PDB file of C-alpha atoms in Angstrom:
ATOM      1  CA  ALA A  16      13.425  -7.831   3.934  1.00 70.00           C
ATOM      2  CA  GLN A  17      12.558  -4.558   1.860  1.00 80.00           C
ATOM      3  CA  LYS A  18      13.338  -1.154   2.595  1.00 91.00           C
ATOM      4  CA  ILE A  19      11.715   1.596   0.870  1.00 95.00           C
ATOM      5  CA  THR A  20      12.907   5.119   1.459  1.00 96.00           C
ATOM      6  CA  GLN A  21      11.247   8.448   0.494  1.00 97.00           C
ATOM      7  CA  THR A  22      13.184  11.407   1.973  1.00 95.00           C
ATOM      8  CA  GLN A  23      10.976  14.153   0.794  1.00 94.00           C
ATOM      9  CA  PRO A  24       8.237  14.406   3.149  1.00 92.00           C
ATOM     10  CA  GLY A  25       6.688  17.373   1.379  1.00 94.00           C
ATOM     11  CA  MET A  26       7.102  19.452  -1.940  1.00 94.00           C
ATOM     12  CA  PHE A  27       5.665  22.130  -3.891  1.00 96.00           C
ATOM     13  CA  VAL A  28       5.297  22.270  -7.644  1.00 97.00           C
ATOM     14  CA  GLN A  29       3.662  24.983 -10.023  1.00 97.00           C
ATOM     15  CA  GLU A  30       1.158  24.287 -12.296  1.00 97.00           C
ATOM     16  CA  LYS A  31       1.942  22.789 -15.277  1.00 97.00           C
ATOM     17  CA  GLU A  32       5.708  21.891 -13.965  1.00 97.00           C
ATOM     18  CA  ALA A  33       6.797  18.586 -13.576  1.00 97.00           C
ATOM     19  CA  VAL A  34       7.974  17.038 -10.313  1.00 97.00           C
ATOM     20  CA  THR A  35      10.123  14.398  -9.455  1.00 98.00           C
ATOM     21  CA  LEU A  36       9.591  12.151  -6.431  1.00 98.00           C
ATOM     22  CA  ASP A  37      12.591  10.025  -5.132  1.00 98.00           C
ATOM     23  CA  CYS A  38      12.409   6.838  -4.070  1.00 98.00           C
ATOM     24  CA  THR A  39      15.384   4.337  -3.276  1.00 98.00           C
ATOM     25  CA  TYR A  40      15.137   0.693  -2.116  1.00 96.00           C
ATOM     26  CA  ASP A  41      16.991  -2.269  -0.625  1.00 94.00           C
ATOM     27  CA  THR A  42      16.645  -5.755  -1.075  1.00 92.00           C
ATOM     28  CA  SER A  43      18.289  -9.095  -1.729  1.00 90.00           C
ATOM     29  CA  ASP A  44      15.465 -10.507  -3.980  1.00 89.00           C
ATOM     30  CA  PRO A  45      16.810 -11.114  -7.561  1.00 88.00           C
ATOM     31  CA  SER A  46      13.519 -10.227  -8.804  1.00 88.00           C
ATOM     32  CA  TYR A  47      10.822  -7.389  -7.639  1.00 91.00           C
ATOM     33  CA  GLY A  48       8.435  -5.020  -8.414  1.00 92.00           C
ATOM     34  CA  LEU A  49       8.166  -1.642  -8.268  1.00 95.00           C
ATOM     35  CA  PHE A  50       4.694   0.217  -7.743  1.00 95.00           C
ATOM     36  CA  TRP A  51       3.477   4.228  -6.988  1.00 97.00           C
ATOM     37  CA  TYR A  52       0.446   4.868  -5.412  1.00 97.00           C
ATOM     38  CA  LYS A  53      -1.501   8.398  -4.750  1.00 97.00           C
ATOM     39  CA  GLN A  54      -3.139   8.768  -1.618  1.00 96.00           C
ATOM     40  CA  PRO A  55      -5.616  11.773  -2.131  1.00 95.00           C
ATOM     41  CA  SER A  56      -6.961  13.646   1.152  1.00 93.00           C
ATOM     42  CA  SER A  57     -10.372  11.498   0.341  1.00 91.00           C
ATOM     43  CA  GLY A  58      -7.816   8.340   1.693  1.00 91.00           C
ATOM     44  CA  GLU A  59      -8.324   5.642  -0.969  1.00 91.00           C
ATOM     45  CA  MET A  60      -4.827   4.434  -2.575  1.00 95.00           C
ATOM     46  CA  ILE A  61      -4.809   4.723  -6.450  1.00 95.00           C
ATOM     47  CA  PHE A  62      -2.166   2.732  -8.364  1.00 94.00           C
ATOM     48  CA  LEU A  63      -0.111   4.556 -10.826  1.00 96.00           C
ATOM     49  CA  ILE A  64       2.402   2.828 -12.180  1.00 96.00           C
ATOM     50  CA  TYR A  65       4.573  -0.593 -11.999  1.00 94.00           C
ATOM     51  CA  GLN A  66       8.364  -1.334 -13.336  1.00 94.00           C
ATOM     52  CA  GLY A  67       9.461  -4.694 -13.333  1.00 92.00           C
ATOM     53  CA  SER A  68      13.030  -5.289 -11.966  1.00 92.00           C
ATOM     54  CA  TYR A  69      14.019  -6.838 -14.978  1.00 90.00           C
ATOM     55  CA  ASP A  70      12.454  -4.546 -17.428  1.00 89.00           C
ATOM     56  CA  GLN A  71      14.771  -2.986 -20.125  1.00 87.00           C
ATOM     57  CA  GLN A  72      12.473   0.181 -20.645  1.00 92.00           C
ATOM     58  CA  ASN A  73      11.295   2.763 -18.063  1.00 94.00           C
ATOM     59  CA  ALA A  74       7.534   2.416 -17.319  1.00 94.00           C
ATOM     60  CA  THR A  75       5.311   5.308 -18.398  1.00 96.00           C
ATOM     61  CA  GLU A  76       1.469   5.891 -17.650  1.00 95.00           C
ATOM     62  CA  GLY A  77       0.230   9.139 -19.304  1.00 97.00           C
ATOM     63  CA  ARG A  78       2.056  11.957 -17.365  1.00 97.00           C
ATOM     64  CA  TYR A  79       3.421   9.584 -14.786  1.00 98.00           C
ATOM     65  CA  SER A  80       7.231   8.050 -15.755  1.00 97.00           C
ATOM     66  CA  LEU A  81       9.505   6.310 -13.756  1.00 97.00           C
ATOM     67  CA  ASN A  82      13.292   6.792 -14.034  1.00 96.00           C
ATOM     68  CA  PHE A  83      14.219   3.155 -12.723  1.00 96.00           C
ATOM     69  CA  GLN A  84      17.806   3.090 -12.290  1.00 95.00           C
ATOM     70  CA  LYS A  85      18.626  -0.435 -10.645  1.00 94.00           C
ATOM     71  CA  ALA A  86      22.503  -0.022  -9.801  1.00 94.00           C
ATOM     72  CA  ARG A  87      21.511   2.709  -7.595  1.00 95.00           C
ATOM     73  CA  LYS A  88      18.408   1.025  -6.527  1.00 95.00           C
ATOM     74  CA  SER A  89      16.173   4.329  -7.064  1.00 97.00           C
ATOM     75  CA  ALA A  90      12.878   4.230  -8.603  1.00 97.00           C
ATOM     76  CA  ASN A  91      11.649   8.008  -9.133  1.00 98.00           C
ATOM     77  CA  LEU A  92       8.327   8.970  -9.965  1.00 98.00           C
ATOM     78  CA  VAL A  93       8.152  11.826 -12.714  1.00 98.00           C
ATOM     79  CA  ILE A  94       4.645  13.840 -13.300  1.00 98.00           C
ATOM     80  CA  SER A  95       5.005  16.002 -15.864  1.00 97.00           C
ATOM     81  CA  ALA A  96       2.682  18.929 -16.607  1.00 97.00           C
ATOM     82  CA  SER A  97       1.320  19.056 -12.709  1.00 97.00           C
ATOM     83  CA  GLN A  98      -2.228  19.716 -12.268  1.00 97.00           C
ATOM     84  CA  LEU A  99      -4.036  21.071  -9.223  1.00 97.00           C
ATOM     85  CA  GLY A 100      -5.692  17.392  -8.587  1.00 97.00           C
ATOM     86  CA  ASP A 101      -2.360  15.810  -8.476  1.00 98.00           C
ATOM     87  CA  SER A 102      -2.119  17.269  -4.969  1.00 98.00           C
ATOM     88  CA  ALA A 103      -1.740  14.323  -2.623  1.00 97.00           C
ATOM     89  CA  MET A 104       0.406  11.943  -0.634  1.00 97.00           C
ATOM     90  CA  TYR A 105       2.563   9.718  -3.205  1.00 98.00           C
ATOM     91  CA  PHE A 106       3.853   6.013  -2.123  1.00 97.00           C
ATOM     92  CA  CYS A 107       6.592   4.180  -3.673  1.00 97.00           C
ATOM     93  CA  ALA A 108       6.383   0.155  -2.966  1.00 95.00           C
ATOM     94  CA  MET A 109       7.774  -2.880  -3.920  1.00 93.00           C
ATOM     95  CA  ARG A 110       7.022  -6.489  -3.713  1.00 90.00           C
ATOM     96  CA  GLY A 111       9.689  -9.528  -3.519  1.00 86.00           C
ATOM     97  CA  TYR A 112       9.705 -12.829  -3.275  1.00 81.00           C
ATOM     98  CA  ASP A 113       7.543 -12.500   0.010  1.00 78.00           C
ATOM     99  CA  TYR A 114       4.671 -11.326  -1.715  1.00 81.00           C
ATOM    100  CA  LYS A 115       4.551  -8.527   0.798  1.00 84.00           C
ATOM    101  CA  LEU A 116       3.998  -5.023  -0.600  1.00 88.00           C
ATOM    102  CA  SER A 117       6.328  -2.712   1.197  1.00 91.00           C
ATOM    103  CA  PHE A 118       5.807   0.644   1.245  1.00 94.00           C
ATOM    104  CA  GLY A 119       7.853   3.786   1.965  1.00 95.00           C
ATOM    105  CA  ALA A 120       6.797   6.823   4.190  1.00 94.00           C
ATOM    106  CA  GLY A 121       5.434   8.915   1.855  1.00 96.00           C
ATOM    107  CA  THR A 122       5.979  12.265   0.052  1.00 97.00           C
ATOM    108  CA  THR A 123       3.533  15.127   0.083  1.00 97.00           C
ATOM    109  CA  VAL A 124       2.905  17.007  -3.108  1.00 98.00           C
ATOM    110  CA  THR A 125       1.153  20.149  -3.137  1.00 97.00           C
ATOM    111  CA  VAL A 126       0.434  21.828  -6.726  1.00 97.00           C
ATOM    112  CA  ARG A 127       0.151  25.839  -6.551  1.00 96.00           C
ATOM    113  CA  ALA A 128      -2.075  27.427  -9.162  1.00 94.00           C
TER     114      ALA A 128
ATOM    115  CA  GLY B   4     -16.948  -4.215 -11.665  1.00 56.00           C
ATOM    116  CA  ALA B   5     -17.153  -3.725  -7.960  1.00 82.00           C
ATOM    117  CA  GLY B   6     -14.049  -2.919  -6.160  1.00 92.00           C
ATOM    118  CA  VAL B   7     -13.012  -3.884  -2.614  1.00 95.00           C
ATOM    119  CA  SER B   8     -15.304  -3.327  -0.108  1.00 96.00           C
ATOM    120  CA  GLN B   9     -14.637  -2.507   3.517  1.00 97.00           C
ATOM    121  CA  SER B  10     -17.147  -2.346   6.322  1.00 97.00           C
ATOM    122  CA  PRO B  11     -17.635  -0.327   8.557  1.00 97.00           C
ATOM    123  CA  SER B  12     -16.273   2.881   7.134  1.00 96.00           C
ATOM    124  CA  ASN B  13     -16.011   4.168  10.589  1.00 97.00           C
ATOM    125  CA  LYS B  14     -15.978   2.756  13.985  1.00 98.00           C
ATOM    126  CA  VAL B  15     -15.302   4.498  17.117  1.00 98.00           C
ATOM    127  CA  THR B  16     -14.760   2.085  20.344  1.00 98.00           C
ATOM    128  CA  GLU B  17     -13.921   2.349  23.794  1.00 97.00           C
ATOM    129  CA  LYS B  18     -10.513   0.700  25.316  1.00 97.00           C
ATOM    130  CA  GLY B  19     -10.953  -3.023  26.167  1.00 97.00           C
ATOM    131  CA  LYS B  20     -13.504  -4.058  23.917  1.00 98.00           C
ATOM    132  CA  ASP B  21     -13.215  -6.044  20.692  1.00 98.00           C
ATOM    133  CA  VAL B  22     -13.855  -5.065  17.175  1.00 98.00           C
ATOM    134  CA  GLU B  23     -14.121  -6.659  13.864  1.00 98.00           C
ATOM    135  CA  LEU B  24     -13.415  -5.100  10.482  1.00 98.00           C
ATOM    136  CA  ARG B  25     -14.512  -6.719   7.167  1.00 97.00           C
ATOM    137  CA  CYS B  26     -13.477  -6.845   3.745  1.00 97.00           C
ATOM    138  CA  ASP B  27     -14.775  -7.845   0.258  1.00 96.00           C
ATOM    139  CA  PRO B  28     -12.270  -8.674  -2.050  1.00 94.00           C
ATOM    140  CA  ILE B  29     -12.722  -7.970  -5.799  1.00 92.00           C
ATOM    141  CA  SER B  30     -14.271 -11.163  -7.116  1.00 90.00           C
ATOM    142  CA  GLY B  31     -11.618 -13.728  -8.526  1.00 86.00           C
ATOM    143  CA  HIS B  32      -8.847 -12.275  -6.461  1.00 89.00           C
ATOM    144  CA  THR B  33      -6.883 -14.678  -4.855  1.00 87.00           C
ATOM    145  CA  ALA B  34      -4.812 -12.559  -2.707  1.00 90.00           C
ATOM    146  CA  LEU B  35      -5.862 -10.564   0.070  1.00 93.00           C
ATOM    147  CA  TYR B  36      -3.935  -8.249   2.584  1.00 95.00           C
ATOM    148  CA  TRP B  37      -4.476  -5.862   5.410  1.00 97.00           C
ATOM    149  CA  TYR B  38      -2.583  -2.739   6.146  1.00 97.00           C
ATOM    150  CA  ARG B  39      -2.467  -0.439   8.986  1.00 97.00           C
ATOM    151  CA  GLN B  40      -2.281   3.343   8.372  1.00 96.00           C
ATOM    152  CA  ARG B  41      -1.720   5.559  11.283  1.00 94.00           C
ATOM    153  CA  LEU B  42      -2.390   9.606  10.718  1.00 90.00           C
ATOM    154  CA  GLY B  43       0.103  11.112   8.560  1.00 85.00           C
ATOM    155  CA  GLN B  44       2.306   7.639   8.050  1.00 87.00           C
ATOM    156  CA  GLY B  45       2.809   5.088   5.415  1.00 90.00           C
ATOM    157  CA  LEU B  46       1.532   1.674   5.142  1.00 94.00           C
ATOM    158  CA  GLU B  47       2.259  -1.331   7.743  1.00 94.00           C
ATOM    159  CA  PHE B  48       1.817  -4.752   6.595  1.00 94.00           C
ATOM    160  CA  LEU B  49      -0.432  -6.438   8.857  1.00 97.00           C
ATOM    161  CA  ILE B  50      -1.350 -10.310   7.230  1.00 95.00           C
ATOM    162  CA  TYR B  51      -1.235 -11.793   3.873  1.00 92.00           C
ATOM    163  CA  PHE B  52      -3.709 -14.597   2.357  1.00 92.00           C
ATOM    164  CA  GLN B  53      -3.010 -16.232  -0.750  1.00 87.00           C
ATOM    165  CA  GLY B  54      -5.729 -18.887  -1.735  1.00 82.00           C
ATOM    166  CA  ASN B  55      -5.683 -21.927   0.282  1.00 82.00           C
ATOM    167  CA  SER B  56      -1.677 -21.327   1.109  1.00 85.00           C
ATOM    168  CA  ALA B  57      -0.715 -20.588   5.088  1.00 88.00           C
ATOM    169  CA  PRO B  58      -1.311 -16.974   5.788  1.00 91.00           C
ATOM    170  CA  ASP B  59       1.731 -14.576   6.025  1.00 91.00           C
ATOM    171  CA  LYS B  60       0.924 -13.047   9.631  1.00 93.00           C
ATOM    172  CA  SER B  61       4.651 -11.705  10.034  1.00 92.00           C
ATOM    173  CA  GLY B  62       3.119  -8.260  10.233  1.00 94.00           C
ATOM    174  CA  LEU B  63       0.421  -8.698  13.231  1.00 96.00           C
ATOM    175  CA  PRO B  64       1.712  -6.523  15.807  1.00 95.00           C
ATOM    176  CA  SER B  65       0.625  -8.962  18.772  1.00 95.00           C
ATOM    177  CA  ASP B  66      -1.748 -11.594  19.749  1.00 96.00           C
ATOM    178  CA  ARG B  67      -4.747  -9.232  20.183  1.00 98.00           C
ATOM    179  CA  PHE B  68      -4.789  -9.067  16.622  1.00 98.00           C
ATOM    180  CA  SER B  69      -5.951 -12.154  14.444  1.00 97.00           C
ATOM    181  CA  ALA B  70      -7.464 -12.479  10.730  1.00 97.00           C
ATOM    182  CA  GLU B  71      -9.414 -15.257   8.835  1.00 95.00           C
ATOM    183  CA  ARG B  72     -10.239 -15.593   5.226  1.00 94.00           C
ATOM    184  CA  THR B  73     -13.193 -17.951   3.909  1.00 85.00           C
ATOM    185  CA  GLY B  74     -11.654 -19.476   0.864  1.00 81.00           C
ATOM    186  CA  GLU B  75     -11.154 -16.646  -1.796  1.00 80.00           C
ATOM    187  CA  SER B  76     -13.606 -14.342  -0.349  1.00 88.00           C
ATOM    188  CA  VAL B  77     -14.281 -12.370   2.552  1.00 94.00           C
ATOM    189  CA  SER B  78     -12.032 -11.516   5.227  1.00 97.00           C
ATOM    190  CA  THR B  79     -11.886 -10.487   9.047  1.00 97.00           C
ATOM    191  CA  LEU B  80      -9.748  -8.452  10.906  1.00 98.00           C
ATOM    192  CA  THR B  81     -10.167  -8.879  14.536  1.00 98.00           C
ATOM    193  CA  ILE B  82      -8.874  -6.577  17.474  1.00 98.00           C
ATOM    194  CA  GLN B  83      -9.282  -7.898  20.872  1.00 98.00           C
ATOM    195  CA  ARG B  84      -8.766  -5.658  24.032  1.00 98.00           C
ATOM    196  CA  THR B  85      -8.378  -2.530  21.600  1.00 98.00           C
ATOM    197  CA  GLN B  86      -5.793  -0.080  23.135  1.00 97.00           C
ATOM    198  CA  GLN B  87      -5.703   3.639  22.136  1.00 96.00           C
ATOM    199  CA  GLU B  88      -2.816   2.936  19.923  1.00 96.00           C
ATOM    200  CA  ASP B  89      -4.722   0.540  17.679  1.00 97.00           C
ATOM    201  CA  SER B  90      -6.609   4.134  16.491  1.00 97.00           C
ATOM    202  CA  ALA B  91      -5.683   3.826  12.812  1.00 97.00           C
ATOM    203  CA  VAL B  92      -7.145   3.240   8.962  1.00 97.00           C
ATOM    204  CA  TYR B  93      -7.326  -0.272   8.400  1.00 98.00           C
ATOM    205  CA  LEU B  94      -6.686  -0.979   4.668  1.00 97.00           C
ATOM    206  CA  CYS B  95      -7.748  -3.999   2.763  1.00 97.00           C
ATOM    207  CA  ALA B  96      -6.361  -4.860  -0.703  1.00 95.00           C
ATOM    208  CA  SER B  97      -6.800  -7.800  -2.881  1.00 92.00           C
ATOM    209  CA  SER B  98      -4.824  -8.793  -6.128  1.00 89.00           C
ATOM    210  CA  SER B  99      -5.278 -11.322  -8.858  1.00 83.00           C
ATOM    211  CA  ARG B 100      -2.724 -14.151  -9.215  1.00 66.00           C
ATOM    212  CA  ALA B 101      -0.754 -13.417 -12.326  1.00 56.00           C
ATOM    213  CA  LEU B 102       1.982 -15.407 -13.535  1.00 50.00           C
ATOM    214  CA  ASP B 103       4.384 -12.968 -12.622  1.00 58.00           C
ATOM    215  CA  ILE B 104       3.312 -12.260  -9.167  1.00 61.00           C
ATOM    216  CA  TYR B 105       5.486  -8.962  -8.973  1.00 68.00           C
ATOM    217  CA  ASN B 106       3.225  -6.913 -11.267  1.00 75.00           C
ATOM    218  CA  SER B 107      -0.194  -7.700 -10.264  1.00 80.00           C
ATOM    219  CA  PRO B 108      -0.955  -4.275  -8.449  1.00 87.00           C
ATOM    220  CA  LEU B 109      -3.040  -4.200  -5.394  1.00 90.00           C
ATOM    221  CA  HIS B 110      -6.115  -2.673  -5.339  1.00 92.00           C
ATOM    222  CA  PHE B 111      -7.680  -1.253  -2.300  1.00 95.00           C
ATOM    223  CA  GLY B 112     -10.399  -0.631  -0.298  1.00 96.00           C
ATOM    224  CA  ASN B 113     -11.531   2.701   0.952  1.00 94.00           C
ATOM    225  CA  GLY B 114     -10.386   1.471   4.561  1.00 96.00           C
ATOM    226  CA  THR B 115     -11.951   1.410   7.878  1.00 97.00           C
ATOM    227  CA  ARG B 116     -11.389   4.248  10.436  1.00 97.00           C
ATOM    228  CA  LEU B 117     -11.032   2.822  13.996  1.00 98.00           C
ATOM    229  CA  THR B 118     -10.859   5.380  16.731  1.00 98.00           C
ATOM    230  CA  VAL B 119     -10.123   3.921  20.388  1.00 98.00           C
ATOM    231  CA  THR B 120     -11.388   6.180  23.004  1.00 96.00           C
TER     232      THR B 120
END
């Protein structure tokens, strides 16, 4: 079974600054994928970024980057140059051999002008 | 193209009644998932369908919950004898069957908000 831990229930960040959202995971699967999703107040789930367990490079997608430290079992999301539209709930998720995508409890990000 | 479609978007029902929630996945997506999200919480896995394989029902919370899927298309989630603790947003998601199953992101619908009074 997989377990995803997001220890920051809420964070405030100033517009144009960077913010790091923590995610640690626990799995016994040798191969797995790590995902981050954004959920605005509208409720939709928006896929942001993916990191494979065997990927050598940290994933990047525009202003999103994933700080993957396999030995520490962490997959932190970095949002650079925060915008007001980044205010949302962010979920870390993992998929292993059982194909289920298991989610963490989420972190609420509020961007201040 | 069209995304994952769920209906109804909102459903209010009385305790003890049965409800049926519908999900239309993205065309060509072989994998379909149902999740439950209680207010302010994370997503709780319910059930997973992959093609014609037997579904993974390990997340269904009780025998009041069941789900079906016709081939690789529409799925329905049925909750019998609804209870107040069933109140939540029910999210459906689909993904394609890539060579590497791990990197296929799930595409979510907008959910059905179920309120049991």
